[in-house]
Amino acid sequence: MLKVLTAISLLAISWTGVSAQKKGYTISINNTGTTIEQKTKEKLTAAFYNVYPWFASADGYRTKRDVIVKFSATETAGIKAKAGEIIINENWLKGKSRNKIEKQLREAFITNWSVFSSQKKKGYKLTFISKDPQLDPVVQQKLIDTYFEVYPTLVKTYNRKSIHDVLFVVDTAYKAVAEASGNRILFSAGYLKAHSTDIDVVTHETMHIVQGYGYSAGPVWLTEGIADYVRYTYGVDNVGSKWSLPAFNTNQSYKNSYRITARFFTWLEQHVKSGLIASLDQELRAHQYTEQSWVNLTGKSIDQLWVDYAKNPDEIQLKYSDKRAETGN
Ligand SMILES: [Zn+2]
């Protein structure tokens, strides 16, 4: 799946003494009964804006945007923080630098997640967050390994300008399968639990990052068809997840999207033009794609191409990636 979010461009900073608003996030510092100085509040506010937007965007789409700061003399960790609320030990805060406050605040937010890890390999970075304490560590490792195995290939093959810094979030509150927006991929914890072999969800979703078409570049069936074509072509274990391209039948249309469209694209690559999908992907990214693109690239309209496919759909060579075959088990 693909999700396009509107960029947050609101940048109104307004001080009302104890409350500040910036980038759509509000911090309200309730310092009644404390001796917190204005300078300390400013340091805290600056640290907040360096940490909270990052935390909130990783934590979920509906994470609270208004945060209340309270003080407690019994807060032993110095800072305790969750979505919408920060509790600080006033004595801890006194004389702390902005850097120190920021570091402690970041650590306090990270403790809300069951897993937080960050790793780099050959110029590619992956930050991995799980909000599910039950996430199988084997599945976690497979998701990470698949990113480092597949994503650099997709970037090199389709779009070298793609971001090299990706965020995976496994969320228990998210009930669909997975979706990509910006550099973030959200995975459903429930889906991963029920379909622990479906590791090439990573291939499909990271292709959405590579696609990065933005608004109204082309129809959704085309975007999703390309992502599944890429999963078929570059996936690491489609056999292991029993994922395959469904056989043709006359009720289908190329607009069915996903695997039906992906099979058609595979057929086109084999019979009409090798490299066609990569060319379409480029046109979509450049916002130059129209229905005429098919004619320009193949000499035929998409409907004519589908008619050709429907006449001869079984003349296709399909080979699925298989981890077991690779390791010889
Ligand atoms: Zn998708």
CSV table of C-alpha atoms and ligand atoms in Angstrom, one decimal:
chain,number,residue,atom,x,y,z
A,1,MET,CA,0.0,0.0,0.0
A,2,LEU,CA,1.0,3.6,-0.5
A,3,LYS,CA,0.2,6.6,1.6
A,4,VAL,CA,1.0,10.1,0.6
A,5,LEU,CA,1.0,12.6,3.5
A,6,THR,CA,0.8,16.3,3.2
A,7,ALA,CA,4.0,18.0,4.2
A,8,ILE,CA,3.8,19.9,7.5
A,9,SER,CA,4.7,23.4,6.6
A,10,LEU,CA,3.1,25.2,9.5
A,11,LEU,CA,5.8,27.1,11.3
A,12,ALA,CA,4.1,29.5,13.6
A,13,ILE,CA,6.0,30.1,16.8
A,14,SER,CA,3.9,31.9,19.4
A,15,TRP,CA,4.9,32.4,23.0
A,16,THR,CA,2.1,32.8,25.5
A,17,GLY,CA,4.4,32.7,28.4
A,18,VAL,CA,4.3,28.9,29.1
A,19,SER,CA,3.2,27.5,25.8
A,20,ALA,CA,4.9,27.3,22.4
A,21,GLN,CA,3.7,26.1,19.0
A,22,LYS,CA,5.9,25.1,16.1
A,23,LYS,CA,5.7,22.6,13.2
A,24,GLY,CA,2.2,21.7,14.3
A,25,TYR,CA,3.3,20.7,17.8
A,26,THR,CA,2.5,22.5,21.0
A,27,ILE,CA,4.4,22.4,24.3
A,28,SER,CA,2.7,23.6,27.4
A,29,ILE,CA,4.9,24.0,30.5
A,30,ASN,CA,3.0,24.0,33.7
A,31,ASN,CA,5.6,25.4,36.2
A,32,THR,CA,3.2,26.6,38.8
A,33,GLY,CA,4.7,26.1,42.2
A,34,THR,CA,8.2,25.6,40.8
A,35,THR,CA,11.3,27.8,40.6
A,36,ILE,CA,11.9,27.0,36.9
A,37,GLU,CA,13.5,30.0,35.2
A,38,GLN,CA,12.6,31.4,31.8
A,39,LYS,CA,16.0,30.5,30.5
A,40,THR,CA,15.5,26.9,31.5
A,41,LYS,CA,12.0,26.8,29.9
A,42,GLU,CA,13.6,28.0,26.7
A,43,LYS,CA,16.2,25.3,26.8
A,44,LEU,CA,13.5,22.7,27.4
A,45,THR,CA,11.4,24.1,24.6
A,46,ALA,CA,14.3,24.0,22.2
A,47,ALA,CA,15.1,20.4,23.2
A,48,PHE,CA,11.4,19.5,22.8
A,49,TYR,CA,11.3,20.7,19.2
A,50,ASN,CA,14.5,18.8,18.3
A,51,VAL,CA,13.0,15.5,19.7
A,52,TYR,CA,9.2,15.4,19.7
A,53,PRO,CA,8.5,15.8,15.9
A,54,TRP,CA,10.9,12.9,15.4
A,55,PHE,CA,9.3,10.8,18.1
A,56,ALA,CA,5.8,11.6,17.0
A,57,SER,CA,6.4,10.8,13.3
A,58,ALA,CA,8.0,7.5,14.2
A,59,ASP,CA,5.4,6.6,16.8
A,60,GLY,CA,2.3,6.8,14.6
A,61,TYR,CA,0.0,9.0,12.5
A,62,ARG,CA,-2.3,9.9,15.4
A,63,THR,CA,0.3,10.6,18.0
A,64,LYS,CA,-0.7,13.5,20.2
A,65,ARG,CA,0.5,16.9,18.9
A,66,ASP,CA,0.0,18.8,22.1
A,67,VAL,CA,2.3,18.0,24.9
A,68,ILE,CA,2.0,19.0,28.6
A,69,VAL,CA,5.1,19.3,30.8
A,70,LYS,CA,4.7,18.6,34.5
A,71,PHE,CA,7.1,18.7,37.3
A,72,SER,CA,7.6,16.1,40.0
A,73,ALA,CA,10.3,16.0,42.7
A,74,THR,CA,9.9,12.2,42.9
A,75,GLU,CA,10.7,11.4,39.2
A,76,THR,CA,13.9,9.4,39.7
A,77,ALA,CA,14.9,9.1,36.0
A,78,GLY,CA,15.1,12.9,35.6
A,79,ILE,CA,12.6,12.8,32.7
A,80,LYS,CA,9.8,10.5,32.0
A,81,ALA,CA,8.0,10.9,28.6
A,82,LYS,CA,5.2,9.5,26.5
A,83,ALA,CA,3.0,10.8,23.7
A,84,GLY,CA,1.4,14.0,25.0
A,85,GLU,CA,3.1,14.1,28.4
A,86,ILE,CA,6.5,14.8,29.9
A,87,ILE,CA,7.3,14.6,33.6
A,88,ILE,CA,10.5,16.2,34.8
A,89,ASN,CA,12.3,16.3,38.1
A,90,GLU,CA,12.7,20.0,38.8
A,91,ASN,CA,16.0,19.4,40.7
A,92,TRP,CA,17.4,17.3,37.9
A,93,LEU,CA,16.6,20.0,35.4
A,94,LYS,CA,18.4,22.8,37.2
A,95,GLY,CA,21.6,23.9,35.5
A,96,LYS,CA,21.3,21.3,32.7
A,97,SER,CA,22.5,22.2,29.2
A,98,ARG,CA,20.1,22.1,26.3
A,99,ASN,CA,22.1,19.1,24.9
A,100,LYS,CA,21.8,17.2,28.1
A,101,ILE,CA,18.1,17.8,28.3
A,102,GLU,CA,17.6,16.8,24.7
A,103,LYS,CA,19.6,13.6,25.2
A,104,GLN,CA,17.6,12.6,28.3
A,105,LEU,CA,14.3,13.5,26.6
A,106,ARG,CA,15.2,11.4,23.6
A,107,GLU,CA,16.0,8.4,25.8
A,108,ALA,CA,12.8,8.9,27.8
A,109,PHE,CA,10.7,8.7,24.6
A,110,ILE,CA,12.6,5.7,23.2
A,111,THR,CA,11.6,3.7,26.3
A,112,ASN,CA,8.1,3.7,25.0
A,113,TRP,CA,9.1,1.3,22.3
A,114,SER,CA,9.9,-2.4,22.8
A,115,VAL,CA,12.7,-2.3,20.2
A,116,PHE,CA,14.7,0.7,19.0
A,117,SER,CA,17.8,-0.1,16.9
A,118,SER,CA,19.7,1.7,14.3
A,119,GLN,CA,22.2,0.3,11.9
A,120,LYS,CA,24.2,1.2,8.8
A,121,LYS,CA,25.7,-0.9,6.0
A,122,LYS,CA,27.5,0.4,2.9
A,123,GLY,CA,25.9,3.8,3.1
A,124,TYR,CA,22.4,2.7,3.9
A,125,LYS,CA,20.8,3.2,7.2
A,126,LEU,CA,17.8,1.5,8.9
A,127,THR,CA,16.2,2.6,12.1
A,128,PHE,CA,14.0,-0.2,13.4
A,129,ILE,CA,11.2,0.4,16.0
A,130,SER,CA,8.8,-2.1,17.3
A,131,LYS,CA,5.9,-1.2,19.5
A,132,ASP,CA,5.0,-4.8,19.9
A,133,PRO,CA,6.8,-6.6,22.8
A,134,GLN,CA,5.7,-9.9,21.2
A,135,LEU,CA,7.5,-9.3,17.9
A,136,ASP,CA,9.4,-12.5,17.0
A,137,PRO,CA,13.2,-11.6,17.0
A,138,VAL,CA,13.6,-13.9,14.0
A,139,VAL,CA,11.0,-12.0,12.0
A,140,GLN,CA,12.6,-8.7,13.2
A,141,GLN,CA,16.0,-9.8,11.9
A,142,LYS,CA,14.5,-11.0,8.6
A,143,LEU,CA,12.9,-7.6,8.0
A,144,ILE,CA,16.2,-5.9,8.7
A,145,ASP,CA,18.2,-8.3,6.5
A,146,THR,CA,15.8,-8.0,3.6
A,147,TYR,CA,16.1,-4.2,3.7
A,148,PHE,CA,19.9,-4.3,3.4
A,149,GLU,CA,19.7,-7.1,0.8
A,150,VAL,CA,17.1,-5.6,-1.5
A,151,TYR,CA,16.8,-1.8,-1.0
A,152,PRO,CA,20.3,-0.9,-2.3
A,153,THR,CA,19.5,-2.9,-5.5
A,154,LEU,CA,16.2,-1.1,-6.0
A,155,VAL,CA,17.8,2.3,-5.5
A,156,LYS,CA,20.6,1.5,-8.0
A,157,THR,CA,18.1,0.0,-10.5
A,158,TYR,CA,15.3,2.6,-10.4
A,159,ASN,CA,16.2,5.8,-8.6
A,160,ARG,CA,19.7,6.7,-7.4
A,161,LYS,CA,18.3,9.8,-5.7
A,162,SER,CA,16.3,7.7,-3.2
A,163,ILE,CA,16.8,8.4,0.5
A,164,HIS,CA,19.5,6.2,2.1
A,165,ASP,CA,17.9,6.5,5.6
A,166,VAL,CA,14.8,4.4,6.2
A,167,LEU,CA,12.6,3.9,9.2
A,168,PHE,CA,10.6,0.7,9.9
A,169,VAL,CA,7.9,0.8,12.5
A,170,VAL,CA,6.0,-2.3,13.7
A,171,ASP,CA,2.8,-1.1,15.3
A,172,THR,CA,0.1,-3.1,17.2
A,173,ALA,CA,-2.5,-0.4,16.6
A,174,TYR,CA,-2.2,-0.6,12.8
A,175,LYS,CA,-4.5,-3.2,11.3
A,176,ALA,CA,-3.8,-3.3,7.5
A,177,VAL,CA,-0.6,-5.1,6.1
A,178,ALA,CA,2.0,-2.4,5.6
A,179,GLU,CA,2.3,1.0,4.1
A,180,ALA,CA,5.0,3.5,3.1
A,181,SER,CA,5.0,7.2,3.4
A,182,GLY,CA,8.1,9.4,3.1
A,183,ASN,CA,11.0,7.3,4.4
A,184,ARG,CA,8.9,5.4,6.8
A,185,ILE,CA,7.3,2.0,6.5
A,186,LEU,CA,4.6,1.0,8.9
A,187,PHE,CA,4.1,-2.8,9.5
A,188,SER,CA,1.1,-4.3,11.2
A,189,ALA,CA,2.3,-6.4,14.2
A,190,GLY,CA,-0.8,-8.6,13.8
A,191,TYR,CA,-0.1,-9.3,10.1
A,192,LEU,CA,3.6,-10.1,10.8
A,193,LYS,CA,2.5,-12.5,13.5
A,194,ALA,CA,0.0,-14.3,11.3
A,195,HIS,CA,2.3,-14.2,8.1
A,196,SER,CA,5.8,-14.5,9.5
A,197,THR,CA,7.1,-15.8,6.1
A,198,ASP,CA,5.9,-12.8,4.1
A,199,ILE,CA,9.2,-11.1,4.3
A,200,ASP,CA,9.0,-9.6,0.8
A,201,VAL,CA,6.5,-7.1,2.1
A,202,VAL,CA,9.8,-5.2,2.6
A,203,THR,CA,10.5,-5.5,-1.1
A,204,HIS,CA,7.1,-4.1,-2.1
A,205,GLU,CA,7.1,-1.3,0.4
A,206,THR,CA,10.7,-0.1,0.0
A,207,MET,CA,9.9,0.1,-3.7
A,208,HIS,CA,7.3,2.7,-2.8
A,209,ILE,CA,10.1,4.7,-1.2
A,210,VAL,CA,12.1,4.4,-4.4
A,211,GLN,CA,9.1,5.3,-6.5
A,212,GLY,CA,8.5,8.6,-4.6
A,213,TYR,CA,6.1,9.8,-7.3
A,214,GLY,CA,4.3,12.3,-5.1
A,215,TYR,CA,0.8,13.5,-6.0
A,216,SER,CA,-1.2,12.5,-9.0
A,217,ALA,CA,1.7,11.2,-11.0
A,218,GLY,CA,-0.3,8.2,-12.3
A,219,PRO,CA,-3.1,5.8,-11.4
A,220,VAL,CA,-2.8,3.7,-8.2
A,221,TRP,CA,-3.1,0.4,-10.1
A,222,LEU,CA,0.1,1.3,-12.0
A,223,THR,CA,2.1,2.3,-8.8
A,224,GLU,CA,1.0,-0.9,-7.1
A,225,GLY,CA,1.5,-3.1,-10.2
A,226,ILE,CA,5.0,-1.8,-10.4
A,227,ALA,CA,5.7,-2.5,-6.7
A,228,ASP,CA,4.5,-6.1,-7.1
A,229,TYR,CA,6.4,-6.5,-10.4
A,230,VAL,CA,9.5,-5.5,-8.4
A,231,ARG,CA,8.6,-7.9,-5.6
A,232,TYR,CA,8.4,-10.7,-8.2
A,233,THR,CA,11.7,-9.7,-9.8
A,234,TYR,CA,13.8,-8.7,-6.7
A,235,GLY,CA,12.0,-10.4,-3.8
A,236,VAL,CA,14.2,-12.7,-1.7
A,237,ASP,CA,11.8,-15.5,-0.8
A,238,ASN,CA,8.5,-15.5,-2.7
A,239,VAL,CA,8.4,-19.3,-2.6
A,240,GLY,CA,8.8,-19.3,1.2
A,241,SER,CA,5.8,-17.1,1.6
A,242,LYS,CA,3.8,-19.0,-1.1
A,243,TRP,CA,3.5,-15.7,-3.0
A,244,SER,CA,2.9,-16.0,-6.8
A,245,LEU,CA,1.4,-14.2,-9.7
A,246,PRO,CA,-2.1,-15.5,-10.3
A,247,ALA,CA,-2.9,-17.2,-13.6
A,248,PHE,CA,-4.7,-15.2,-16.2
A,249,ASN,CA,-8.5,-15.4,-16.5
A,250,THR,CA,-10.9,-13.4,-18.7
A,251,ASN,CA,-12.4,-11.6,-15.7
A,252,GLN,CA,-9.2,-9.8,-15.0
A,253,SER,CA,-8.1,-6.3,-16.0
A,254,TYR,CA,-4.8,-4.6,-15.8
A,255,LYS,CA,-6.5,-2.1,-13.5
A,256,ASN,CA,-6.9,-5.0,-10.9
A,257,SER,CA,-3.6,-3.8,-9.6
A,258,TYR,CA,-1.0,-5.7,-7.5
A,259,ARG,CA,-0.2,-9.2,-8.6
A,260,ILE,CA,-2.6,-9.4,-11.6
A,261,THR,CA,-1.0,-6.2,-13.1
A,262,ALA,CA,2.5,-7.5,-12.1
A,263,ARG,CA,2.0,-10.7,-14.1
A,264,PHE,CA,0.9,-8.6,-17.1
A,265,PHE,CA,4.1,-6.4,-16.7
A,266,THR,CA,6.2,-9.5,-16.6
A,267,TRP,CA,4.7,-10.7,-19.8
A,268,LEU,CA,5.3,-7.3,-21.4
A,269,GLU,CA,8.9,-7.3,-20.3
A,270,GLN,CA,9.3,-10.8,-22.0
A,271,HIS,CA,7.3,-10.3,-25.1
A,272,VAL,CA,7.1,-6.6,-25.9
A,273,LYS,CA,9.9,-4.6,-24.4
A,274,SER,CA,12.6,-5.3,-21.9
A,275,GLY,CA,13.1,-2.3,-19.6
A,276,LEU,CA,9.5,-1.1,-20.2
A,277,ILE,CA,8.7,-1.0,-16.5
A,278,ALA,CA,11.8,1.0,-15.6
A,279,SER,CA,10.9,3.5,-18.3
A,280,LEU,CA,7.4,3.9,-17.0
A,281,ASP,CA,8.8,4.3,-13.5
A,282,GLN,CA,11.0,7.1,-14.6
A,283,GLU,CA,8.2,8.9,-16.4
A,284,LEU,CA,6.0,8.6,-13.3
A,285,ARG,CA,8.7,10.1,-11.1
A,286,ALA,CA,9.2,13.0,-13.6
A,287,HIS,CA,5.4,13.5,-13.7
A,288,GLN,CA,5.6,12.9,-17.5
A,289,TYR,CA,3.4,9.8,-17.5
A,290,THR,CA,0.2,9.8,-19.6
A,291,GLU,CA,-1.7,7.0,-21.4
A,292,GLN,CA,0.3,8.1,-24.4
A,293,SER,CA,3.4,6.8,-22.7
A,294,TRP,CA,2.4,3.2,-23.6
A,295,VAL,CA,2.2,4.1,-27.2
A,296,ASN,CA,5.4,6.0,-27.2
A,297,LEU,CA,7.3,3.1,-25.5
A,298,THR,CA,5.7,0.1,-27.3
A,299,GLY,CA,3.8,1.4,-30.3
A,300,LYS,CA,0.5,0.2,-28.8
A,301,SER,CA,-2.0,1.5,-26.3
A,302,ILE,CA,-2.3,-0.2,-22.9
A,303,ASP,CA,-5.7,-1.7,-23.9
A,304,GLN,CA,-4.2,-3.1,-27.1
A,305,LEU,CA,-1.3,-4.6,-25.1
A,306,TRP,CA,-3.8,-6.2,-22.7
A,307,VAL,CA,-5.7,-7.8,-25.6
A,308,ASP,CA,-2.4,-9.2,-26.9
A,309,TYR,CA,-1.6,-10.6,-23.4
A,310,ALA,CA,-5.1,-12.1,-23.1
A,311,LYS,CA,-4.6,-14.0,-26.4
A,312,ASN,CA,-1.4,-15.6,-25.2
A,313,PRO,CA,-1.1,-15.3,-21.4
A,314,ASP,CA,0.5,-18.6,-20.7
A,315,GLU,CA,3.5,-18.0,-22.8
A,316,ILE,CA,5.5,-16.6,-19.9
A,317,GLN,CA,8.5,-17.8,-17.9
A,318,LEU,CA,8.1,-17.4,-14.2
A,319,LYS,CA,10.8,-18.1,-11.7
A,320,TYR,CA,10.3,-17.3,-8.0
A,321,SER,CA,13.0,-16.5,-5.5
A,322,ASP,CA,13.5,-19.2,-2.9
A,323,LYS,CA,15.7,-18.8,0.2
A,324,ARG,CA,15.8,-22.6,0.7
A,325,ALA,CA,17.2,-23.1,-2.7
A,326,GLU,CA,19.8,-20.5,-2.0
A,327,THR,CA,21.1,-22.2,1.2
A,328,GLY,CA,20.7,-25.7,-0.2
A,329,ASN,CA,18.3,-26.9,2.5
B,1,ZN,ZN,1.8,-1.0,-2.2
